[in-house]
Amino acid sequence: MGLKGFAEGGIASIVAGCSTHPLDLIKVRMQLQGESAPIQTNLRPALAFQTSTTVNAPPLRVGVIGVGSRLIREEGMRALFSGVSATVLRQTLYSTTRMGLYDIIKTEWTDPETKTMPLMKKIGAGAIAGAIGAAVGNPADVAMVRMQADGRLPLTDRRNYKSVLDAITQMIRGEGVTSLWRGSSLTINRAMLVTSSQLASYDSVKETILEKGLLKDGLGTHVLASFAAGFVASVASNPVDVIKTRVMNMKVVAGVAPPYKGAVDCALKTVKAEGIMSLYKGFIPTVSRQAPFTVVLFVTLEQVKKLFKDYDF
C-alpha cells in the first residue's frame, strides 16, 4: 500500500480533470444563470443582453450549446480552459487524497476470505475518503469556481486572476485566509456524495459484470462501469453542486451584506426565486462532464495500476 494508491489515483484524476475541464466550465456558467445581478449601461455580461439603464434582472437562460458558443464567441477558445491551473491543483489535493484513502479503507474493510466488500461499506469508505479529500482541496475548488465564472461578470467586477496561485494570494489579501474554505461544508457534503456514489457504483457494477460473465476484465467493462458510476454521481450531487458554486462565487464587499448568509440561505433563495428544479440546473453538462470524467478516470487508473503493479512504494 503506502503511497502507491495515492499516486495512481492522483495521476488518473489529473488526466481526467484536464480532459473534461471545458465541460466543467460550461456547467459552472449554467449553474450561475438566474442569479440576480445589476446589469450596467454599456457593459455586457457574458449571459445577458445590453440594456439602456441599470436594472436588477437575471441573465438570459440558455442551454449547453448556447452557453458554450457564446463563451467562445465573446471570450475566445482559450476561455474554455479558464482556471485549468486550479483544476490541476484541485485534483492533486482533493482527488489524490480521496482515491488513496478509499484504496486503503477498501483494503482494510474487504473480507479476507471472500475478497468482497458489502455495498454499504463501500459507500461508507467513499464518504470518509471524500470528506477528507474535500477539506484538503477546498482552496483550489474556490479558486477554480471563481476563475471559471469570471468571464460572465461585467468588466469592472472581474477578478482577473492570472493563475490559481494568484487567485489564492488575492483571496487571502482581500478576504482573509478563511475565504479559502468558503463553502467548505458544501464541498465536503458534495464530495461525500460523489465519492461514495462514484467509487462504490464503479466497484459494484464492475464486480457484477465479471461475476455474471457479461464481459471480461478489460476496456469494455471499465468503460461501462465508469459510465454508470458517473451518472449515479451526477444525480446524487447536482443540487449540492449548484449551491456550492453560488456560495463560492459570491463577491463579499466590506460594509455590504453578502448575497447569501450561508448554504441554507442560498438554497432557500434559489428555490424561491427560480423553483425547485433550479437545483438541477446544469444537470446535462454535469452528466456530460461527469460521465466522461469518470470513464477517463477509471480507464486511466486501471492502466496506471498495470504500470505500477511491479513497484512497491
Coordinates of N, CA and C in Angstrom, one line a residue, residues 56-196:
N56 N -32.2 45.4 -12.1 CA -31.9 44.1 -11.4 C -32.7 43.1 -12.1
A57 N -32.0 42.3 -13.0 CA -32.7 41.3 -13.7 C -31.7 40.1 -13.9
P58 N -32.3 38.9 -13.9 CA -31.4 37.7 -14.1 C -30.9 37.6 -15.5
P59 N -29.7 37.0 -15.7 CA -29.2 36.9 -17.1 C -30.1 36.0 -17.9
L60 N -29.9 36.1 -19.2 CA -30.7 35.2 -20.1 C -30.3 33.8 -19.9
R61 N -31.3 32.9 -19.8 CA -31.0 31.5 -19.5 C -30.9 30.8 -20.9
V62 N -29.8 30.1 -21.1 CA -29.6 29.4 -22.4 C -29.1 28.0 -22.0
G63 N -29.1 27.1 -23.0 CA -28.6 25.8 -22.8 C -27.2 25.6 -23.0
V64 N -26.8 24.3 -23.0 CA -25.4 23.9 -23.1 C -24.7 24.5 -24.3
I65 N -25.3 24.3 -25.5 CA -24.7 24.7 -26.7 C -24.7 26.2 -26.8
G66 N -25.7 26.9 -26.3 CA -25.8 28.3 -26.2 C -24.7 28.9 -25.4
V67 N -24.5 28.4 -24.2 CA -23.5 28.8 -23.2 C -22.1 28.6 -23.8
G68 N -21.9 27.5 -24.4 CA -20.6 27.2 -25.0 C -20.2 28.0 -26.2
S69 N -21.2 28.2 -27.1 CA -20.9 29.0 -28.3 C -20.8 30.5 -27.9
R70 N -21.6 31.0 -27.0 CA -21.4 32.4 -26.6 C -20.1 32.6 -25.9
L71 N -19.7 31.6 -25.1 CA -18.4 31.8 -24.4 C -17.3 31.9 -25.4
I72 N -17.3 31.0 -26.4 CA -16.2 31.0 -27.4 C -16.3 32.3 -28.2
R73 N -17.5 32.7 -28.6 CA -17.6 33.9 -29.4 C -17.2 35.2 -28.7
E74 N -17.5 35.3 -27.4 CA -17.2 36.5 -26.7 C -15.9 36.5 -25.9
E75 N -15.4 35.3 -25.6 CA -14.1 35.2 -24.8 C -13.0 34.5 -25.5
G76 N -13.3 33.8 -26.6 CA -12.3 33.1 -27.4 C -12.2 31.6 -26.9
M77 N -11.5 30.8 -27.8 CA -11.4 29.4 -27.5 C -10.6 29.2 -26.2
R78 N -9.6 30.0 -25.9 CA -8.8 29.8 -24.7 C -9.7 29.9 -23.4
A79 N -10.8 30.6 -23.5 CA -11.7 30.7 -22.3 C -12.2 29.3 -21.8
L80 N -12.2 28.4 -22.7 CA -12.7 27.0 -22.4 C -11.8 26.4 -21.3
F81 N -10.6 26.9 -21.2 CA -9.6 26.3 -20.3 C -9.3 27.4 -19.2
S82 N -10.2 28.3 -19.0 CA -10.0 29.3 -17.9 C -10.1 28.5 -16.5
G83 N -9.1 28.7 -15.7 CA -9.0 28.0 -14.4 C -8.5 26.6 -14.5
V84 N -7.8 26.2 -15.6 CA -7.3 24.9 -15.7 C -6.2 24.6 -14.7
S85 N -5.4 25.7 -14.3 CA -4.4 25.5 -13.3 C -5.0 25.2 -12.0
A86 N -6.2 25.7 -11.7 CA -6.8 25.4 -10.4 C -7.4 24.0 -10.5
T87 N -7.8 23.5 -11.6 CA -8.2 22.1 -11.8 C -7.1 21.2 -11.5
V88 N -5.9 21.5 -12.0 CA -4.8 20.6 -11.7 C -4.5 20.6 -10.2
L89 N -4.5 21.7 -9.6 CA -4.2 21.8 -8.1 C -5.3 21.1 -7.4
R90 N -6.5 21.3 -7.8 CA -7.7 20.6 -7.1 C -7.6 19.1 -7.2
Q91 N -7.3 18.6 -8.3 CA -7.2 17.2 -8.5 C -6.0 16.6 -7.7
T92 N -4.9 17.4 -7.7 CA -3.7 17.0 -7.0 C -4.0 16.9 -5.5
L93 N -4.8 17.8 -4.9 CA -5.1 17.8 -3.5 C -6.3 16.9 -3.2
Y94 N -7.4 17.2 -3.8 CA -8.7 16.5 -3.5 C -8.7 15.1 -4.0
S95 N -8.5 14.9 -5.3 CA -8.7 13.5 -5.8 C -7.6 12.6 -5.4
T96 N -6.4 13.1 -5.3 CA -5.3 12.2 -4.9 C -5.6 11.7 -3.5
T97 N -6.1 12.6 -2.6 CA -6.4 12.2 -1.2 C -7.5 11.2 -1.2
R98 N -8.6 11.5 -1.8 CA -9.8 10.6 -1.7 C -9.6 9.3 -2.4
M99 N -8.9 9.2 -3.5 CA -8.6 8.0 -4.2 C -7.7 7.1 -3.4
G100 N -6.6 7.7 -2.8 CA -5.7 7.0 -2.0 C -6.3 6.4 -0.7
L101 N -7.1 7.3 0.0 CA -7.7 6.9 1.2 C -8.8 5.8 1.0
Y102 N -9.5 5.9 -0.1 CA -10.5 4.9 -0.5 C -9.8 3.5 -0.7
D103 N -8.7 3.5 -1.3 CA -8.0 2.3 -1.6 C -7.5 1.7 -0.3
I104 N -7.0 2.5 0.6 CA -6.6 2.0 1.9 C -7.7 1.4 2.7
I105 N -8.8 2.2 2.8 CA -10.0 1.7 3.6 C -10.6 0.5 3.0
K106 N -10.7 0.4 1.6 CA -11.3 -0.7 1.0 C -10.4 -2.0 1.3
T107 N -9.1 -1.8 1.3 CA -8.3 -3.0 1.6 C -8.5 -3.5 3.0
E108 N -8.7 -2.5 4.0 CA -8.8 -2.9 5.4 C -10.2 -3.5 5.6
W109 N -11.2 -3.0 4.9 CA -12.6 -3.5 5.1 C -13.0 -4.7 4.3
T110 N -12.2 -5.1 3.3 CA -12.6 -6.2 2.5 C -12.4 -7.5 3.2
D111 N -13.4 -8.4 3.1 CA -13.3 -9.7 3.8 C -12.2 -10.5 3.2
P112 N -11.2 -10.9 4.1 CA -10.0 -11.6 3.6 C -10.3 -13.0 3.0
E113 N -11.5 -13.6 3.4 CA -11.8 -14.9 2.9 C -12.6 -14.8 1.6
T114 N -13.6 -14.0 1.5 CA -14.4 -13.9 0.3 C -13.9 -12.9 -0.7
K115 N -12.9 -12.0 -0.2 CA -12.4 -11.0 -1.0 C -13.4 -10.0 -1.6
T116 N -14.5 -9.9 -0.8 CA -15.6 -9.0 -1.2 C -15.8 -7.9 -0.1
M117 N -16.6 -6.9 -0.5 CA -16.9 -5.8 0.5 C -18.3 -5.4 0.2
P118 N -19.2 -5.4 1.3 CA -20.6 -5.1 1.1 C -20.7 -3.7 0.6
L119 N -21.8 -3.4 -0.1 CA -22.1 -2.1 -0.8 C -22.1 -1.0 0.3
M120 N -22.7 -1.2 1.4 CA -22.8 -0.1 2.4 C -21.4 0.2 3.0
K121 N -20.5 -0.7 3.1 CA -19.2 -0.4 3.5 C -18.4 0.4 2.4
K122 N -18.7 0.1 1.1 CA -18.1 0.8 0.0 C -18.6 2.3 0.1
I123 N -19.9 2.4 0.3 CA -20.4 3.8 0.4 C -19.8 4.5 1.6
G124 N -19.7 3.9 2.8 CA -19.0 4.5 3.9 C -17.6 4.9 3.7
A125 N -16.9 4.0 3.0 CA -15.5 4.2 2.7 C -15.3 5.5 1.8
G126 N -16.2 5.5 0.8 CA -16.2 6.7 -0.1 C -16.6 8.0 0.6
A127 N -17.5 7.9 1.5 CA -17.9 9.1 2.2 C -16.8 9.7 3.1
I128 N -16.1 8.8 3.7 CA -14.9 9.2 4.6 C -13.8 9.8 3.7
A129 N -13.5 9.0 2.7 CA -12.4 9.5 1.8 C -12.7 10.8 1.1
G130 N -14.0 11.0 0.7 CA -14.4 12.2 0.0 C -14.4 13.4 0.9
A131 N -14.8 13.2 2.2 CA -14.9 14.3 3.1 C -13.5 14.8 3.4
I132 N -12.5 13.9 3.7 CA -11.1 14.3 4.0 C -10.5 15.0 2.7
G133 N -10.7 14.4 1.6 CA -10.2 15.0 0.3 C -10.7 16.4 0.1
A134 N -12.0 16.6 0.3 CA -12.6 17.9 0.1 C -12.1 19.0 1.0
A135 N -11.9 18.6 2.3 CA -11.3 19.6 3.2 C -9.9 20.0 2.8
V136 N -9.1 19.1 2.3 CA -7.8 19.4 1.8 C -7.8 20.2 0.6
G137 N -8.7 19.9 -0.4 CA -8.7 20.6 -1.7 C -9.6 21.8 -1.8
N138 N -10.3 22.3 -0.7 CA -11.3 23.4 -0.9 C -10.7 24.7 -1.4
P139 N -9.5 25.1 -1.0 CA -8.9 26.3 -1.5 C -8.8 26.3 -3.1
A140 N -8.4 25.2 -3.6 CA -8.3 25.1 -5.1 C -9.6 25.1 -5.7
D141 N -10.6 24.5 -5.0 CA -12.0 24.5 -5.5 C -12.6 25.9 -5.6
V142 N -12.4 26.7 -4.6 CA -12.9 28.1 -4.6 C -12.2 28.8 -5.8
A143 N -10.9 28.7 -5.9 CA -10.2 29.4 -6.9 C -10.7 29.0 -8.3
M144 N -10.9 27.7 -8.5 CA -11.4 27.1 -9.8 C -12.7 27.7 -10.2
V145 N -13.7 27.7 -9.2 CA -15.0 28.2 -9.5 C -15.0 29.7 -9.9
R146 N -14.2 30.5 -9.2 CA -14.1 31.9 -9.5 C -13.4 32.2 -10.8
M147 N -12.4 31.4 -11.1 CA -11.7 31.6 -12.4 C -12.6 31.2 -13.6
Q148 N -13.4 30.2 -13.4 CA -14.3 29.7 -14.4 C -15.5 30.7 -14.6
A149 N -15.9 31.3 -13.6 CA -17.1 32.2 -13.6 C -16.7 33.7 -14.0
D150 N -15.4 34.0 -14.0 CA -15.0 35.4 -14.1 C -15.5 36.0 -15.4
G151 N -15.5 35.3 -16.5 CA -15.8 35.9 -17.8 C -17.3 36.3 -17.9
R152 N -18.1 35.8 -17.1 CA -19.6 36.2 -17.2 C -19.8 37.5 -16.5
L153 N -18.9 38.0 -15.7 CA -19.1 39.3 -14.9 C -18.8 40.5 -15.8
P154 N -19.4 41.7 -15.4 CA -19.1 42.9 -16.1 C -17.6 43.2 -15.9
L155 N -17.0 43.9 -16.9 CA -15.5 44.1 -16.9 C -15.0 44.7 -15.6
T156 N -15.8 45.6 -15.0 CA -15.4 46.3 -13.7 C -15.4 45.4 -12.5
D157 N -16.2 44.3 -12.6 CA -16.3 43.4 -11.5 C -15.4 42.1 -11.6
R158 N -14.7 42.0 -12.7 CA -13.9 40.8 -12.9 C -12.7 40.8 -12.0
R159 N -12.4 39.6 -11.5 CA -11.2 39.5 -10.6 C -9.9 39.3 -11.3
N160 N -10.0 38.8 -12.6 CA -8.8 38.7 -13.4 C -7.6 38.0 -12.8
Y161 N -7.9 36.9 -12.2 CA -6.8 36.1 -11.6 C -5.9 35.6 -12.7
K162 N -4.6 35.7 -12.5 CA -3.6 35.2 -13.5 C -3.4 33.7 -13.5
S163 N -3.5 33.1 -12.3 CA -3.3 31.7 -12.1 C -3.9 31.3 -10.8
V164 N -3.9 30.0 -10.5 CA -4.5 29.6 -9.2 C -3.8 30.1 -8.0
L165 N -2.4 30.2 -8.1 CA -1.7 30.8 -7.0 C -2.0 32.3 -6.8
D166 N -2.2 33.0 -7.9 CA -2.6 34.4 -7.8 C -3.9 34.6 -7.2
A167 N -4.9 33.7 -7.6 CA -6.2 33.7 -7.0 C -6.2 33.5 -5.5
I168 N -5.4 32.5 -5.1 CA -5.4 32.2 -3.6 C -4.7 33.3 -2.9
T169 N -3.7 33.9 -3.5 CA -3.0 35.1 -2.8 C -3.9 36.3 -2.7
Q170 N -4.6 36.6 -3.8 CA -5.6 37.7 -3.7 C -6.7 37.5 -2.8
M171 N -7.2 36.3 -2.7 CA -8.3 35.9 -1.7 C -7.8 36.1 -0.3
I172 N -6.6 35.7 0.0 CA -6.0 35.9 1.4 C -5.9 37.3 1.7
R173 N -5.3 38.1 0.8 CA -5.1 39.5 1.0 C -6.4 40.3 1.1
G174 N -7.3 40.0 0.2 CA -8.6 40.8 0.2 C -9.7 40.3 1.1
E175 N -9.8 39.0 1.4 CA -10.9 38.5 2.2 C -10.5 37.6 3.4
G176 N -9.2 37.5 3.5 CA -8.7 36.7 4.7 C -8.5 35.2 4.3
V177 N -7.8 34.5 5.2 CA -7.5 33.1 5.0 C -8.7 32.2 5.0
T178 N -9.7 32.6 5.8 CA -10.9 31.8 5.9 C -11.7 31.8 4.6
S179 N -11.5 32.7 3.7 CA -12.2 32.7 2.4 C -11.8 31.5 1.5
L180 N -10.6 30.9 1.8 CA -10.2 29.7 1.1 C -11.1 28.5 1.4
W181 N -11.7 28.6 2.5 CA -12.6 27.5 2.9 C -14.1 27.9 2.9
R182 N -14.4 29.0 2.1 CA -15.8 29.4 1.9 C -16.5 28.2 1.2
G183 N -17.7 27.9 1.7 CA -18.5 26.8 1.1 C -17.9 25.4 1.4
S184 N -17.0 25.3 2.4 CA -16.3 24.0 2.6 C -17.3 23.0 3.1
S185 N -18.4 23.4 3.8 CA -19.4 22.4 4.2 C -20.1 21.8 3.0
L186 N -20.3 22.6 2.0 CA -21.0 22.1 0.8 C -20.0 21.3 0.0
T187 N -18.7 21.7 0.0 CA -17.7 20.9 -0.8 C -17.6 19.5 -0.2
I188 N -17.6 19.5 1.2 CA -17.4 18.2 1.9 C -18.7 17.3 1.6
N189 N -19.9 17.9 1.7 CA -21.1 17.2 1.5 C -21.1 16.6 0.1
R190 N -20.8 17.5 -0.9 CA -20.8 17.1 -2.3 C -19.7 15.9 -2.5
A191 N -18.6 16.1 -1.9 CA -17.5 15.1 -2.1 C -17.9 13.8 -1.5
M192 N -18.6 13.8 -0.4 CA -19.1 12.6 0.2 C -20.1 11.9 -0.7
L193 N -21.0 12.7 -1.3 CA -22.0 12.1 -2.2 C -21.3 11.6 -3.5
V194 N -20.4 12.4 -4.0 CA -19.7 12.0 -5.3 C -18.9 10.8 -5.1
T195 N -18.0 10.8 -4.1 CA -17.0 9.7 -3.9 C -17.7 8.4 -3.5
S196 N -18.7 8.5 -2.6 CA -19.4 7.3 -2.2 C -20.2 6.7 -3.3

